[in-house]
Tab-separated table of N, CA, C and O in Angstrom:
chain	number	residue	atom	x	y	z
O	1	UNK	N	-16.605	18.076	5.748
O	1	UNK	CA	-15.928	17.092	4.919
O	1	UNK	C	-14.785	16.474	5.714
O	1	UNK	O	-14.029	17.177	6.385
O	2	UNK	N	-14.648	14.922	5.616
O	2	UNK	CA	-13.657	14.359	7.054
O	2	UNK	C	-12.690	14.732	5.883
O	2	UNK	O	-12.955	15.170	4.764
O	3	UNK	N	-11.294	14.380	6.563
O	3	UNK	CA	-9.849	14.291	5.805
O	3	UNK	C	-9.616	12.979	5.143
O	3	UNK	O	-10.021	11.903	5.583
O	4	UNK	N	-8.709	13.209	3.693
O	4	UNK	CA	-8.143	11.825	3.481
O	4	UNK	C	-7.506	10.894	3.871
O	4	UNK	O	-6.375	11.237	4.216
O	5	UNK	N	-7.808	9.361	4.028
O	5	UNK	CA	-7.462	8.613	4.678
O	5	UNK	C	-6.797	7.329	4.161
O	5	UNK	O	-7.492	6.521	3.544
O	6	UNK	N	-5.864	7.159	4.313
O	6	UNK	CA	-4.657	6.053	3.052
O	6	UNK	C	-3.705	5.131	4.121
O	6	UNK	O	-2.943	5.611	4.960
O	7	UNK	N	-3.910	3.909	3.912
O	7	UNK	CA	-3.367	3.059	4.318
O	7	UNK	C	-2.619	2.883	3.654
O	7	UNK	O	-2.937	2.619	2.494
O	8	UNK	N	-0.978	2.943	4.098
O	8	UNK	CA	0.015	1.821	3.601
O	8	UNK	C	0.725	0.732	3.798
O	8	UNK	O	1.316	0.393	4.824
O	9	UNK	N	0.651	0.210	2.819
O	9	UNK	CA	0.921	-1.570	3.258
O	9	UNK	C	2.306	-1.728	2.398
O	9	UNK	O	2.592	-1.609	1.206
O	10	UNK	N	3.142	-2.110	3.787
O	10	UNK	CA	4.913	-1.890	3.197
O	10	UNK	C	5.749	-3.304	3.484
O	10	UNK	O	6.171	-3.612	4.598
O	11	UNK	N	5.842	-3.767	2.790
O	11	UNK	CA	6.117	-5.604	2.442
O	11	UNK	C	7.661	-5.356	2.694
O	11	UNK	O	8.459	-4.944	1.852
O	12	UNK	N	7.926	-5.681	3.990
O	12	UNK	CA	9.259	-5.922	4.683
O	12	UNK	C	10.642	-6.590	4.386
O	12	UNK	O	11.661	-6.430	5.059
O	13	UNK	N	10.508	-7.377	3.252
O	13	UNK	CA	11.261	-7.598	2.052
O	13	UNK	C	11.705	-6.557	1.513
O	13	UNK	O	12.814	-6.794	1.036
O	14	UNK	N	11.355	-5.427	1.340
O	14	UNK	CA	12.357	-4.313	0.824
O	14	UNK	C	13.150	-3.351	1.688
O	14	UNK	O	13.007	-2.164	1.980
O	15	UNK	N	14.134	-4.391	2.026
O	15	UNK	CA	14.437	-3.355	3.530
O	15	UNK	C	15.456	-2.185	3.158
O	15	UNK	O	16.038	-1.460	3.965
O	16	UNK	N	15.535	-2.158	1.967
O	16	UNK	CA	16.399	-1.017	1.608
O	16	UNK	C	15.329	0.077	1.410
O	16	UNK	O	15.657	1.131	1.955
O	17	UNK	N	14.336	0.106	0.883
O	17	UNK	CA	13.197	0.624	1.180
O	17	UNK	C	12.656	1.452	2.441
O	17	UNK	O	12.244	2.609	2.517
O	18	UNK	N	12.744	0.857	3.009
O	18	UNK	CA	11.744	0.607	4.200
O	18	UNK	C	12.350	2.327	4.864
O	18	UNK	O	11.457	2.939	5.450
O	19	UNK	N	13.174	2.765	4.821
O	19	UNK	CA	13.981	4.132	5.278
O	19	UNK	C	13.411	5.203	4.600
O	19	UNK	O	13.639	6.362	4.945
O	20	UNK	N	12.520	4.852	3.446
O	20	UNK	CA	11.815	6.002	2.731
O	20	UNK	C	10.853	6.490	3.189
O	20	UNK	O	10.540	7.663	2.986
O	21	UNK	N	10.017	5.459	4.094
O	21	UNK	CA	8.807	5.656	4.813
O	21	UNK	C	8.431	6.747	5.245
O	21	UNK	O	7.370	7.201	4.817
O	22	UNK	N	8.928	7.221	5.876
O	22	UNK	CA	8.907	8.881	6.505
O	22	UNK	C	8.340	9.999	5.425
O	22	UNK	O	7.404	10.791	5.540
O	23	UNK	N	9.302	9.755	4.280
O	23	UNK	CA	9.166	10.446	3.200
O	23	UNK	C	7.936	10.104	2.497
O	23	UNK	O	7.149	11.043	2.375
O	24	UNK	N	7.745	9.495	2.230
O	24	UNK	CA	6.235	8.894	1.495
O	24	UNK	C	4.654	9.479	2.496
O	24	UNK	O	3.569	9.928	2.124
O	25	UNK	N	5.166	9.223	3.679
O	25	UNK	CA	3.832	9.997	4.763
O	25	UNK	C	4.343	11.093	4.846
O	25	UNK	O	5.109	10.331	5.436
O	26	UNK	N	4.858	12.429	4.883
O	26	UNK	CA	5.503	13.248	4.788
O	26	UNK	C	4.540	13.519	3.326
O	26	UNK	O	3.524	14.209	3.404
O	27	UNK	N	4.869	13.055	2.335
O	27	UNK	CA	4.110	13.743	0.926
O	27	UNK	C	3.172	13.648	0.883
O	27	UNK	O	2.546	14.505	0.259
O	28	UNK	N	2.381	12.415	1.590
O	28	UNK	CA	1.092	12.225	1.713
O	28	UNK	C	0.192	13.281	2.459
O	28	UNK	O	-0.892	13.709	2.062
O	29	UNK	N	0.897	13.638	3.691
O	29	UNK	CA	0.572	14.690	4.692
O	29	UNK	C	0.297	16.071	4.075
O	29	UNK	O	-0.666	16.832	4.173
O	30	UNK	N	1.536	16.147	3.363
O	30	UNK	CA	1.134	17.427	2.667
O	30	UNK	C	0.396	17.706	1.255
O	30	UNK	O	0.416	18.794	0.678
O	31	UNK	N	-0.345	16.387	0.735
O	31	UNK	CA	-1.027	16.888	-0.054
O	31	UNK	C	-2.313	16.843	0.455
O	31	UNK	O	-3.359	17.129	-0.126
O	32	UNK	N	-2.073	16.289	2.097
O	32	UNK	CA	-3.713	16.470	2.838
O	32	UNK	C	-4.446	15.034	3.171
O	32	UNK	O	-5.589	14.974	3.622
O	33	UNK	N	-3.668	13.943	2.899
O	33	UNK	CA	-3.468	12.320	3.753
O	33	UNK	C	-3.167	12.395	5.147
O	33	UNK	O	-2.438	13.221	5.696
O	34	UNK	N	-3.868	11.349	5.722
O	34	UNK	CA	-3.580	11.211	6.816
O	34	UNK	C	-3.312	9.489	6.789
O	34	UNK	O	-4.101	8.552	6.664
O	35	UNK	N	-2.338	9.524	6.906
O	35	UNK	CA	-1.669	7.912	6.349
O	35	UNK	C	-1.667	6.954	7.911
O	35	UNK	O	-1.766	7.443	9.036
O	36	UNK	N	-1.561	5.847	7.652
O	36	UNK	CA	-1.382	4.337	8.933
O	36	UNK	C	-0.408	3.382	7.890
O	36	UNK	O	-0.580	2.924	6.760
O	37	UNK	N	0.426	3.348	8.635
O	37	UNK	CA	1.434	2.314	7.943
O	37	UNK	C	1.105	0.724	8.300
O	37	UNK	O	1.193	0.394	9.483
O	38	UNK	N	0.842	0.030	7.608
O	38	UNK	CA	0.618	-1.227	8.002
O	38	UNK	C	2.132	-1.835	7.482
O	38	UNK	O	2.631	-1.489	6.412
O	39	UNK	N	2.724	-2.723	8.351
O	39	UNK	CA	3.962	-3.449	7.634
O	39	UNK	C	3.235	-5.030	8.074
O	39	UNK	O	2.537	-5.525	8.959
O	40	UNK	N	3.850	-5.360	6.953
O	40	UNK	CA	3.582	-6.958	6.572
O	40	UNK	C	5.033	-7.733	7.164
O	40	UNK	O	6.227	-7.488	6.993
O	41	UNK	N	4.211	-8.895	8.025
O	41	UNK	CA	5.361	-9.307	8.413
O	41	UNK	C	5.793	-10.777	8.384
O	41	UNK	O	6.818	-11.333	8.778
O	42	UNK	N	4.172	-11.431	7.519
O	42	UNK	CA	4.729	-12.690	7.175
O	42	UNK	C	3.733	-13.155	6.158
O	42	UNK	O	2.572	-12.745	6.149
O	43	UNK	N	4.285	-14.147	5.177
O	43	UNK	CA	3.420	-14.446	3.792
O	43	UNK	C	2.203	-14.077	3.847
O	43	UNK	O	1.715	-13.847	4.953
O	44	UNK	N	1.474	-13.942	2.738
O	44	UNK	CA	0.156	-13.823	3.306
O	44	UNK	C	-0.539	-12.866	3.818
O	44	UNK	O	-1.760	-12.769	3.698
O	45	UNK	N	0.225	-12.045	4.463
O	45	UNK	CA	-0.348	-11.381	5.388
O	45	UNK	C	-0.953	-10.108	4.750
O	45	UNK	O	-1.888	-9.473	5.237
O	46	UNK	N	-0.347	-9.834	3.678
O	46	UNK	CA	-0.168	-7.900	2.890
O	46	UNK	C	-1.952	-7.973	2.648
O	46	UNK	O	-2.619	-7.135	3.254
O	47	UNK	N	-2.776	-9.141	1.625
O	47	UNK	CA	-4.163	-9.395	1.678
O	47	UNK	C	-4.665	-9.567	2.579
O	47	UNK	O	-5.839	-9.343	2.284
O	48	UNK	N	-4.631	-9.832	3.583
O	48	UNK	CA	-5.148	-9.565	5.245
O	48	UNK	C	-4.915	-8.109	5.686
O	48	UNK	O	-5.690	-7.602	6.497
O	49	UNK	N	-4.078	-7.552	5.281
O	49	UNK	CA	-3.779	-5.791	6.004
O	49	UNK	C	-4.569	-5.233	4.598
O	49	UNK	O	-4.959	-4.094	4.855
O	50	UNK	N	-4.810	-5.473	3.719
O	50	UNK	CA	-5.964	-4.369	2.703
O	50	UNK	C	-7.097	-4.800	3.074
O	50	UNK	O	-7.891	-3.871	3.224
O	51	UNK	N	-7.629	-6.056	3.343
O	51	UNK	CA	-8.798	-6.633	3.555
O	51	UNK	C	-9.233	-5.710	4.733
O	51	UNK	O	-10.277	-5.069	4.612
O	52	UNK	N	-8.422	-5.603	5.961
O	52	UNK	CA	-8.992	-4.828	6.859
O	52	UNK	C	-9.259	-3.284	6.434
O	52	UNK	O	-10.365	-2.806	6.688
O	53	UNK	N	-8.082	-2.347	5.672
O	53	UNK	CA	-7.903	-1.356	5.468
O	53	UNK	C	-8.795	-1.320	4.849
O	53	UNK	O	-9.500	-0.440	5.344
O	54	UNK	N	-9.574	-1.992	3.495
O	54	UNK	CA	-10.785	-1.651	3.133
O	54	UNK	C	-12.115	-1.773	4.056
O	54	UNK	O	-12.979	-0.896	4.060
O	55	UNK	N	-12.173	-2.764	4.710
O	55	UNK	CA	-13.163	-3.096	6.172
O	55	UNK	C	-13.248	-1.771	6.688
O	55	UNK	O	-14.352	-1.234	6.600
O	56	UNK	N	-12.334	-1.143	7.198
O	56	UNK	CA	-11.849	0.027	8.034
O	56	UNK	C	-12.209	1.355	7.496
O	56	UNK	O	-12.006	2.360	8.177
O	57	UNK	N	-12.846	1.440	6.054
O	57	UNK	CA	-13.207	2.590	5.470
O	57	UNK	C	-11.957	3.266	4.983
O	57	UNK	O	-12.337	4.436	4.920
O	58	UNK	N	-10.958	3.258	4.677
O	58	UNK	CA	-9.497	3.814	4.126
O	58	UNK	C	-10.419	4.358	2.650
O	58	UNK	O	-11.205	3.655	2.015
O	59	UNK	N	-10.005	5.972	2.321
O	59	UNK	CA	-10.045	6.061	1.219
O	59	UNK	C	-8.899	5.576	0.147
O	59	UNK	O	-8.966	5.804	-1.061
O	60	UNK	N	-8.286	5.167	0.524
O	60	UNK	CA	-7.112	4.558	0.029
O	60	UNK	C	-6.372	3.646	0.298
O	60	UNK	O	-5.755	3.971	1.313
O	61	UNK	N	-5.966	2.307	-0.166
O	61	UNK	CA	-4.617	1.298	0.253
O	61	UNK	C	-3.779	1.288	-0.690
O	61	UNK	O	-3.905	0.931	-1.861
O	62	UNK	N	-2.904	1.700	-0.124
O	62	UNK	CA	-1.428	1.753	-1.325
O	62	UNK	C	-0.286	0.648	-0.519
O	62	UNK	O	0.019	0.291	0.619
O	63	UNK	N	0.209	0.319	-2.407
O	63	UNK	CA	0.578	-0.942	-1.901
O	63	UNK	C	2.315	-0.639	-1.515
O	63	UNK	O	2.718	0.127	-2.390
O	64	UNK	N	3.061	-0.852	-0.872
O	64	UNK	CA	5.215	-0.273	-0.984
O	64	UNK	C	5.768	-1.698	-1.161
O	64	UNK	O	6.116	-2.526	-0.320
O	65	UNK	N	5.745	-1.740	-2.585
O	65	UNK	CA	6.594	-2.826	-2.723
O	65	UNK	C	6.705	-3.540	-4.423
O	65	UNK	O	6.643	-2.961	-5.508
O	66	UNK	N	6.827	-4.509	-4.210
O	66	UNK	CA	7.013	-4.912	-5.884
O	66	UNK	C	5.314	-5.424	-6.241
O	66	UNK	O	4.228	-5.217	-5.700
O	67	UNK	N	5.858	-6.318	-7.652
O	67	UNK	CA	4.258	-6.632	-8.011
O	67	UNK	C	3.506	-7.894	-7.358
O	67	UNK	O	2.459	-8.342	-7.826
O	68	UNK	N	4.199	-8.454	-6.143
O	68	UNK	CA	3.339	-9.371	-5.630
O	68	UNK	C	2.311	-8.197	-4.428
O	68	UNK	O	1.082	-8.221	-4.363
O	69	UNK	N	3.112	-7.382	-3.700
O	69	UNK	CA	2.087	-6.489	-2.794
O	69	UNK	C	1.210	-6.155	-3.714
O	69	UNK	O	0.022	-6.418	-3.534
O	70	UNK	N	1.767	-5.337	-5.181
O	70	UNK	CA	0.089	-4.874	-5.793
O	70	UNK	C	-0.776	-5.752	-5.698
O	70	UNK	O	-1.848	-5.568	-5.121
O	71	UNK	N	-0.401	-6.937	-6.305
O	71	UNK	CA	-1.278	-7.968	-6.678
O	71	UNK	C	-2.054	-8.126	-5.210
O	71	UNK	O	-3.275	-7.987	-5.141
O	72	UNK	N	-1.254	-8.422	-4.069
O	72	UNK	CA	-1.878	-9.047	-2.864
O	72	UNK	C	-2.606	-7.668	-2.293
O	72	UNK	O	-3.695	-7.899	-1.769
O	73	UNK	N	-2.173	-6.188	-2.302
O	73	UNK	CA	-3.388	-5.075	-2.289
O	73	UNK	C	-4.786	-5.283	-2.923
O	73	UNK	O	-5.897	-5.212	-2.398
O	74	UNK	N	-4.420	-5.562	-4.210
O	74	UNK	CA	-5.436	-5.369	-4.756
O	74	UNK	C	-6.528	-6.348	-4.535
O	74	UNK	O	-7.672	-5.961	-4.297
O	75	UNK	N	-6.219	-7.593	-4.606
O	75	UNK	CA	-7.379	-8.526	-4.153
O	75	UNK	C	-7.456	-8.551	-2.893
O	75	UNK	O	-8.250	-9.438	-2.583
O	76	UNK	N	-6.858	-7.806	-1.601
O	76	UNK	CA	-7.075	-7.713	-0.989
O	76	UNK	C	-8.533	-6.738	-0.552
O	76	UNK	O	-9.285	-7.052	0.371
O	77	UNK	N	-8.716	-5.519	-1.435
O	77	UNK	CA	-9.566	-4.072	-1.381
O	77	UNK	C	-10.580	-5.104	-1.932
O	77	UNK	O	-11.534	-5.315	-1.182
O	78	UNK	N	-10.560	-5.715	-2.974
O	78	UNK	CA	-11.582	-5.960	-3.592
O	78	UNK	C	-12.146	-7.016	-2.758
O	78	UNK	O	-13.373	-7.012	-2.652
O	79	UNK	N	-11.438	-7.985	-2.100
O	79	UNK	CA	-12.274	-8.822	-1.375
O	79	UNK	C	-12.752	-8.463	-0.419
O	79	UNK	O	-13.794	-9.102	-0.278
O	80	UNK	N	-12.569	-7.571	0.623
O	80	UNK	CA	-13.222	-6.768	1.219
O	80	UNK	C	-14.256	-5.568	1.103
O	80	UNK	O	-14.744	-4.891	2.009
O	81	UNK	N	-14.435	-5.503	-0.157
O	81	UNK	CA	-15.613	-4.962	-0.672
O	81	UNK	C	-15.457	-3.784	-1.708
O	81	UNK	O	-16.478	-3.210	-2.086
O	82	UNK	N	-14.435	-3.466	-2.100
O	82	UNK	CA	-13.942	-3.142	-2.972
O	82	UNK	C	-14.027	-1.579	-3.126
O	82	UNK	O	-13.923	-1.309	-4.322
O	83	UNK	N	-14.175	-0.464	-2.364
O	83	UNK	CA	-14.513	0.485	-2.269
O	83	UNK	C	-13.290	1.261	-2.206
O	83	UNK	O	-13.547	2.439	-2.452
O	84	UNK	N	-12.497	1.133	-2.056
O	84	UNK	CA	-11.086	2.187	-1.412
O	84	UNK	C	-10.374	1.962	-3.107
O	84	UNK	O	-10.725	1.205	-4.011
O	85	UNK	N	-9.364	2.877	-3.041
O	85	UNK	CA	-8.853	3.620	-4.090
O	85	UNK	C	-7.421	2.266	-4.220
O	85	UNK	O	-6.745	2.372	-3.198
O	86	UNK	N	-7.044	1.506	-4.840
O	86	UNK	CA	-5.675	1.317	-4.825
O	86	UNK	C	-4.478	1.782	-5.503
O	86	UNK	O	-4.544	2.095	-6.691
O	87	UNK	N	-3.562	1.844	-4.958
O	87	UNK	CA	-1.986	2.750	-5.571
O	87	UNK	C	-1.220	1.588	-5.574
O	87	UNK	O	-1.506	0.453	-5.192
O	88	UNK	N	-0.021	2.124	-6.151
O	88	UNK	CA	1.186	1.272	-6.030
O	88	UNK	C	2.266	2.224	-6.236
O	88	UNK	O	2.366	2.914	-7.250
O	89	UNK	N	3.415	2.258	-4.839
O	89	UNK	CA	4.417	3.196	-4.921
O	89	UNK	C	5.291	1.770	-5.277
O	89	UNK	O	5.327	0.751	-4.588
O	90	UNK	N	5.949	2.014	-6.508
O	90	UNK	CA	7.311	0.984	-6.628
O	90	UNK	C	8.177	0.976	-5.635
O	90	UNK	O	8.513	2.078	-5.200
O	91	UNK	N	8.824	-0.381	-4.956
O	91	UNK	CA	10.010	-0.278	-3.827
O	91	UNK	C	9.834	-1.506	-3.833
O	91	UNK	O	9.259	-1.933	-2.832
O	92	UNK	N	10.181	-2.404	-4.765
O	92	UNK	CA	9.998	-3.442	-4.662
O	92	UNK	C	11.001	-4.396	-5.807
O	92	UNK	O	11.221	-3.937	-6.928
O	93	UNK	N	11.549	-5.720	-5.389
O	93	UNK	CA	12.633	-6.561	-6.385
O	93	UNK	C	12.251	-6.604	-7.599
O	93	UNK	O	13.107	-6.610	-8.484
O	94	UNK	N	10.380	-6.657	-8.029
O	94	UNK	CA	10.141	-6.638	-8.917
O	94	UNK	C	9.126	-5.711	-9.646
O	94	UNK	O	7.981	-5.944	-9.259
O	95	UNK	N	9.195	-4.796	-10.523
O	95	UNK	CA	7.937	-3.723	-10.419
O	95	UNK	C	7.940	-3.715	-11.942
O	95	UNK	O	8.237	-2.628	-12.438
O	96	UNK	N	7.646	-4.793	-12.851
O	96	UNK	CA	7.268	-4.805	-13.781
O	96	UNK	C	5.834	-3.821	-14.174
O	96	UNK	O	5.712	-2.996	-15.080
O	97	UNK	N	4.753	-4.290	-13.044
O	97	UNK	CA	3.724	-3.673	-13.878
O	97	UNK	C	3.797	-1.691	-13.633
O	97	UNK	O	3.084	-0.879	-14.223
O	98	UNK	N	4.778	-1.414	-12.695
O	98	UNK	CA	4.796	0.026	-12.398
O	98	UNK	C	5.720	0.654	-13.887
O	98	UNK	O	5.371	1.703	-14.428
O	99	UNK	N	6.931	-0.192	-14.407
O	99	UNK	CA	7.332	0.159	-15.488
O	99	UNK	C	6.603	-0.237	-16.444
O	99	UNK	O	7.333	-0.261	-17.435
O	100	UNK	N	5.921	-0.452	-16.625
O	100	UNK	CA	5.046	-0.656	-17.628
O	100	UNK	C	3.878	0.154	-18.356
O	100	UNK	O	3.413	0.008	-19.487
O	101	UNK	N	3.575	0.999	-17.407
O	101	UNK	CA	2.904	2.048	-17.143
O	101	UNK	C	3.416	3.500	-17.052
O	101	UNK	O	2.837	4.585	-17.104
O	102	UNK	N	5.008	3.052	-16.862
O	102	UNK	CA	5.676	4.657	-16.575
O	102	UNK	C	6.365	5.019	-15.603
O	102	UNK	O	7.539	5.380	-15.689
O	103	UNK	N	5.629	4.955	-14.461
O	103	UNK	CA	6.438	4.865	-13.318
O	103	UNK	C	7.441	4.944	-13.020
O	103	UNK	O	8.068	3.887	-12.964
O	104	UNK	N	8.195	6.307	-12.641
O	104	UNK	CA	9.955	6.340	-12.595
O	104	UNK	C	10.605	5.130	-11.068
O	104	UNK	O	10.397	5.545	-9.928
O	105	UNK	N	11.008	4.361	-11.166
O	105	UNK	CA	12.299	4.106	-10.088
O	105	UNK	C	12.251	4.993	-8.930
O	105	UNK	O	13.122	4.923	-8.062
């Protein structure tokens, strides 16, 4: 059985954020992830880094950021064929749909 495999896609706009990183692959690691950080580094781009990450076989793309990365994760997995798992860790200006759902801060 290979190991789990999770792309994260971390939208550079949250640069207060961005220092958690460690910590987030760090939890991932130990529940048995083997994580690739993708950082986004210009418009556009976050649906181009899931598009591949799903291309790439990722059992997972998780999105670090508010609700435009989910949004741009998610049609990103799906336009690439839609097979990989998507997440959303809140770290982002706006995370309506993560409170909405529960999601602590």
């Amino acid at each position: 059985m290979h190991g789990k495999n999770a792309c994260l896609v971390v939208d550079l706009r949250t640069g207060e954020h961005v220092a958690k990183i460690p910590d987030i692959v760090a939890v991932l690691a130990a529940a048995g992830w083997k994580t690739q950080v993708s950082l986004k580094e210009y418009g556009g781009e976050t649906l181009k880094l899931a598009r591949l990450a799903e291309r790439d076989g990722y059992d997972a793309v998780l999105g670090y950021g508010g609700d435009g990365t989910l949004n741009a994760v998610f049609n990103g997995v799906v336009n690439g064929g839609g097979k990989s798992l998507v997440a959303d860790i809140p770290g982002g200006t706006f995370n309506v749909w993560a409170g909405a759902i529960g999601v602590p801060t």
